Amino acid sequence: MHKSKSVRLSNIDTSEWGTVQRSAGLSLKAYPGKFSGLKLQSATPYKWGTEGEPSQADRYLDHIRSHIQEVVDDEQYCMYDARRNRKLLTISGMQAELGFSIKGTTDAALVEQQCVTAGLPATGLRWLWELKRQLHRPTSGVLAETVPGALPSSSTSKHDSQMQLRIQSGHSLQSKPACQAMAALLLANIHAPHLKPAVTLTDLRDKHTIFWLDGSEIIFYAAPDASTAWALTQALLVRDPDGHNADPSADSIPESVQPLAKRQKLDIHGMHSSGGELAQLAALSDSMSSYECKFSTAACVLKNLFHLPAFCSEARSFEAPPFGMFIMNWHHHLAWQCPPVMDSMIA
């Protein structure tokens, strides 16, 4: 059997991220609004030492903890030295959805304490920090190019999608660090979709860009300053992943933050057909007859409805399909126990 490709998260660049984005069916846009009503406090910039980043883990974890102290004090969550767990974000067996297997970790994370205690930290990921000592600021007014394979939002024009990628502060989204941050975001949401984890790409000084998923759409916000970035992070983390606060006497969430707090979680089953499998089908269309194309497309649609594997790029254990239907790999005879359904779909 052909060995599937595997890529380390730390090696992902624009090319690999383009493959992931196409395969997973993700779109990308800048957050169009501004966040108001946040409780701003002075933010102390972190002082990077001359030693390597792993040697500074205790210090930068304490630095992050000091800016979200209210969350850590709650004891539901704890700061996690992700560098010590090199497989924290590793995902395998999803080549059809991601394009290849991805191995690796992030720098720091806020994780549910019970998940750490149980030895399952990836299932409790709430927030991740991708740390870079230097994040270069692009020339003011320069348009950051779309990541290869980027899919514009269906609700925006091509021109609008390009304009959404203009970043006045922070870093270009065509950079390797940004691609790695978005990949980490996707992997974290596959591991813990119920927590809807977000990622901050930062130098822990004055550059903070926050990434989050709203369904299959990646949205980013380049904070104008560190105080705004930490205030937004704190406002979200003191509430549950749906924006609710267990303490009725606590302040209500700022209206400007509500869309972010109530974002949709990643639909992992939806990734299956919207990205990898339909992309595989498109690549095979020239070698298939018109009937076969229609038949296979219908298989993908039904697979999305009933979560059946329409195309398999790797060995998978057999599972009995629902309602007596089954789909075999496209290169075998596609067989169904309910041909009238298929005939009506491809007519």
PDB file of C-alpha atoms in Angstrom, residues 231-342:
ATOM      1  CA  ALA A 231      -8.723  42.073  26.715  1.00  0.00           C
ATOM      2  CA  LEU A 232     -10.472  40.243  23.867  1.00  0.00           C
ATOM      3  CA  THR A 233      -8.868  36.947  24.867  1.00  0.00           C
ATOM      4  CA  GLN A 234      -9.927  37.394  28.487  1.00  0.00           C
ATOM      5  CA  ALA A 235     -13.495  38.412  27.552  1.00  0.00           C
ATOM      6  CA  LEU A 236     -13.943  35.165  25.642  1.00  0.00           C
ATOM      7  CA  LEU A 237     -12.193  32.827  28.058  1.00  0.00           C
ATOM      8  CA  VAL A 238     -14.119  33.851  31.176  1.00  0.00           C
ATOM      9  CA  ARG A 239     -17.205  32.469  29.418  1.00  0.00           C
ATOM     10  CA  ASP A 240     -17.939  29.032  28.069  1.00  0.00           C
ATOM     11  CA  PRO A 241     -17.339  28.255  24.373  1.00  0.00           C
ATOM     12  CA  ASP A 242     -20.861  29.467  23.538  1.00  0.00           C
ATOM     13  CA  GLY A 243     -20.393  32.829  25.276  1.00  0.00           C
ATOM     14  CA  HIS A 244     -22.388  32.044  28.422  1.00  0.00           C
ATOM     15  CA  ASN A 245     -21.205  32.970  31.903  1.00  0.00           C
ATOM     16  CA  ALA A 246     -21.939  30.630  34.812  1.00  0.00           C
ATOM     17  CA  ASP A 247     -21.920  33.595  37.187  1.00  0.00           C
ATOM     18  CA  PRO A 248     -25.204  35.537  36.700  1.00  0.00           C
ATOM     19  CA  SER A 249     -23.749  38.563  38.497  1.00  0.00           C
ATOM     20  CA  ALA A 250     -20.868  38.862  36.043  1.00  0.00           C
ATOM     21  CA  ASP A 251     -20.820  41.562  33.416  1.00  0.00           C
ATOM     22  CA  SER A 252     -22.514  40.662  30.147  1.00  0.00           C
ATOM     23  CA  ILE A 253     -20.308  40.050  27.168  1.00  0.00           C
ATOM     24  CA  PRO A 254     -19.721  43.188  25.048  1.00  0.00           C
ATOM     25  CA  GLU A 255     -22.099  43.325  22.104  1.00  0.00           C
ATOM     26  CA  SER A 256     -19.213  43.609  19.655  1.00  0.00           C
ATOM     27  CA  VAL A 257     -17.774  40.303  20.912  1.00  0.00           C
ATOM     28  CA  GLN A 258     -21.018  38.293  20.700  1.00  0.00           C
ATOM     29  CA  PRO A 259     -20.577  37.156  17.054  1.00  0.00           C
ATOM     30  CA  LEU A 260     -17.172  35.730  17.963  1.00  0.00           C
ATOM     31  CA  ALA A 261     -18.460  34.093  21.154  1.00  0.00           C
ATOM     32  CA  LYS A 262     -21.375  32.486  19.303  1.00  0.00           C
ATOM     33  CA  ARG A 263     -19.337  31.225  16.333  1.00  0.00           C
ATOM     34  CA  GLN A 264     -20.198  27.844  14.849  1.00  0.00           C
ATOM     35  CA  LYS A 265     -18.022  24.865  15.669  1.00  0.00           C
ATOM     36  CA  LEU A 266     -16.146  23.023  12.938  1.00  0.00           C
ATOM     37  CA  ASP A 267     -18.230  20.397  11.141  1.00  0.00           C
ATOM     38  CA  ILE A 268     -15.703  17.595  10.758  1.00  0.00           C
ATOM     39  CA  HIS A 269     -18.133  15.438   8.767  1.00  0.00           C
ATOM     40  CA  GLY A 270     -18.657  18.345   6.382  1.00  0.00           C
ATOM     41  CA  MET A 271     -14.914  18.520   5.727  1.00  0.00           C
ATOM     42  CA  HIS A 272     -15.087  14.979   4.402  1.00  0.00           C
ATOM     43  CA  SER A 273     -16.933  15.734   1.173  1.00  0.00           C
ATOM     44  CA  SER A 274     -16.621  19.483   0.658  1.00  0.00           C
ATOM     45  CA  GLY A 275     -12.863  19.241   0.322  1.00  0.00           C
ATOM     46  CA  GLY A 276     -10.845  16.083  -0.235  1.00  0.00           C
ATOM     47  CA  GLU A 277     -13.272  13.699  -1.867  1.00  0.00           C
ATOM     48  CA  LEU A 278     -14.827  16.129  -4.337  1.00  0.00           C
ATOM     49  CA  ALA A 279     -11.321  17.368  -5.163  1.00  0.00           C
ATOM     50  CA  GLN A 280     -10.286  13.792  -5.892  1.00  0.00           C
ATOM     51  CA  LEU A 281     -13.375  13.338  -8.045  1.00  0.00           C
ATOM     52  CA  ALA A 282     -12.615  16.516 -10.027  1.00  0.00           C
ATOM     53  CA  ALA A 283      -9.111  15.255 -10.738  1.00  0.00           C
ATOM     54  CA  LEU A 284     -10.538  11.985 -12.084  1.00  0.00           C
ATOM     55  CA  SER A 285     -13.313  13.529 -14.166  1.00  0.00           C
ATOM     56  CA  ASP A 286     -11.353  13.369 -17.453  1.00  0.00           C
ATOM     57  CA  SER A 287     -11.031   9.595 -17.187  1.00  0.00           C
ATOM     58  CA  MET A 288     -14.688   9.004 -16.318  1.00  0.00           C
ATOM     59  CA  SER A 289     -17.799   8.973 -18.410  1.00  0.00           C
ATOM     60  CA  SER A 290     -20.535  11.546 -17.902  1.00  0.00           C
ATOM     61  CA  TYR A 291     -22.691   8.932 -16.176  1.00  0.00           C
ATOM     62  CA  GLU A 292     -19.858   7.893 -13.866  1.00  0.00           C
ATOM     63  CA  CYS A 293     -19.207  11.523 -12.914  1.00  0.00           C
ATOM     64  CA  LYS A 294     -22.853  12.101 -12.058  1.00  0.00           C
ATOM     65  CA  PHE A 295     -23.079   8.797 -10.207  1.00  0.00           C
ATOM     66  CA  SER A 296     -19.944   9.518  -8.153  1.00  0.00           C
ATOM     67  CA  THR A 297     -21.030  13.082  -7.382  1.00  0.00           C
ATOM     68  CA  ALA A 298     -24.335  11.748  -6.110  1.00  0.00           C
ATOM     69  CA  ALA A 299     -22.383   9.291  -3.959  1.00  0.00           C
ATOM     70  CA  CYS A 300     -20.523  12.209  -2.375  1.00  0.00           C
ATOM     71  CA  VAL A 301     -23.785  14.030  -1.666  1.00  0.00           C
ATOM     72  CA  LEU A 302     -25.360  10.995  -0.023  1.00  0.00           C
ATOM     73  CA  LYS A 303     -22.151  10.318   1.858  1.00  0.00           C
ATOM     74  CA  ASN A 304     -22.337  13.830   3.308  1.00  0.00           C
ATOM     75  CA  LEU A 305     -25.879  13.162   4.459  1.00  0.00           C
ATOM     76  CA  PHE A 306     -25.235   9.742   5.992  1.00  0.00           C
ATOM     77  CA  HIS A 307     -21.475  10.037   6.734  1.00  0.00           C
ATOM     78  CA  LEU A 308     -20.466   7.195   4.410  1.00  0.00           C
ATOM     79  CA  PRO A 309     -16.935   6.966   2.950  1.00  0.00           C
ATOM     80  CA  ALA A 310     -17.410   7.657  -0.746  1.00  0.00           C
ATOM     81  CA  PHE A 311     -13.695   7.622  -1.641  1.00  0.00           C
ATOM     82  CA  CYS A 312     -10.943   6.142   0.463  1.00  0.00           C
ATOM     83  CA  SER A 313      -7.330   7.280   0.082  1.00  0.00           C
ATOM     84  CA  GLU A 314      -6.237   4.897   2.838  1.00  0.00           C
ATOM     85  CA  ALA A 315      -7.209   1.608   4.386  1.00  0.00           C
ATOM     86  CA  ARG A 316     -10.226   1.873   6.660  1.00  0.00           C
ATOM     87  CA  SER A 317     -12.072  -0.692   8.682  1.00  0.00           C
ATOM     88  CA  PHE A 318     -15.459  -1.637   7.304  1.00  0.00           C
ATOM     89  CA  GLU A 319     -18.534  -0.264   9.028  1.00  0.00           C
ATOM     90  CA  ALA A 320     -22.053  -1.309   8.175  1.00  0.00           C
ATOM     91  CA  PRO A 321     -23.755   1.607   6.382  1.00  0.00           C
ATOM     92  CA  PRO A 322     -27.177   2.861   7.501  1.00  0.00           C
ATOM     93  CA  PHE A 323     -30.460   1.964   5.843  1.00  0.00           C
ATOM     94  CA  GLY A 324     -28.895  -0.909   3.914  1.00  0.00           C
ATOM     95  CA  MET A 325     -26.955   1.344   1.545  1.00  0.00           C
ATOM     96  CA  PHE A 326     -23.307   0.959   0.783  1.00  0.00           C
ATOM     97  CA  ILE A 327     -20.723   2.606  -1.423  1.00  0.00           C
ATOM     98  CA  MET A 328     -17.577   0.934  -2.664  1.00  0.00           C
ATOM     99  CA  ASN A 329     -14.446   2.703  -3.888  1.00  0.00           C
ATOM    100  CA  TRP A 330     -15.012   4.492  -7.193  1.00  0.00           C
ATOM    101  CA  HIS A 331     -12.599   2.201  -9.063  1.00  0.00           C
ATOM    102  CA  HIS A 332     -14.787  -0.799  -8.204  1.00  0.00           C
ATOM    103  CA  HIS A 333     -18.402  -1.167  -9.229  1.00  0.00           C
ATOM    104  CA  LEU A 334     -20.482   1.374  -7.317  1.00  0.00           C
ATOM    105  CA  ALA A 335     -23.320  -0.656  -5.870  1.00  0.00           C
ATOM    106  CA  TRP A 336     -26.440   0.421  -4.072  1.00  0.00           C
ATOM    107  CA  GLN A 337     -29.366  -1.409  -2.564  1.00  0.00           C
ATOM    108  CA  CYS A 338     -31.645   1.470  -3.427  1.00  0.00           C
ATOM    109  CA  PRO A 339     -31.081   2.229  -7.147  1.00  0.00           C
ATOM    110  CA  PRO A 340     -34.244   4.347  -7.493  1.00  0.00           C
ATOM    111  CA  VAL A 341     -32.686   6.956  -5.201  1.00  0.00           C
ATOM    112  CA  MET A 342     -29.508   7.132  -7.278  1.00  0.00           C
TER     113      MET A 342
END
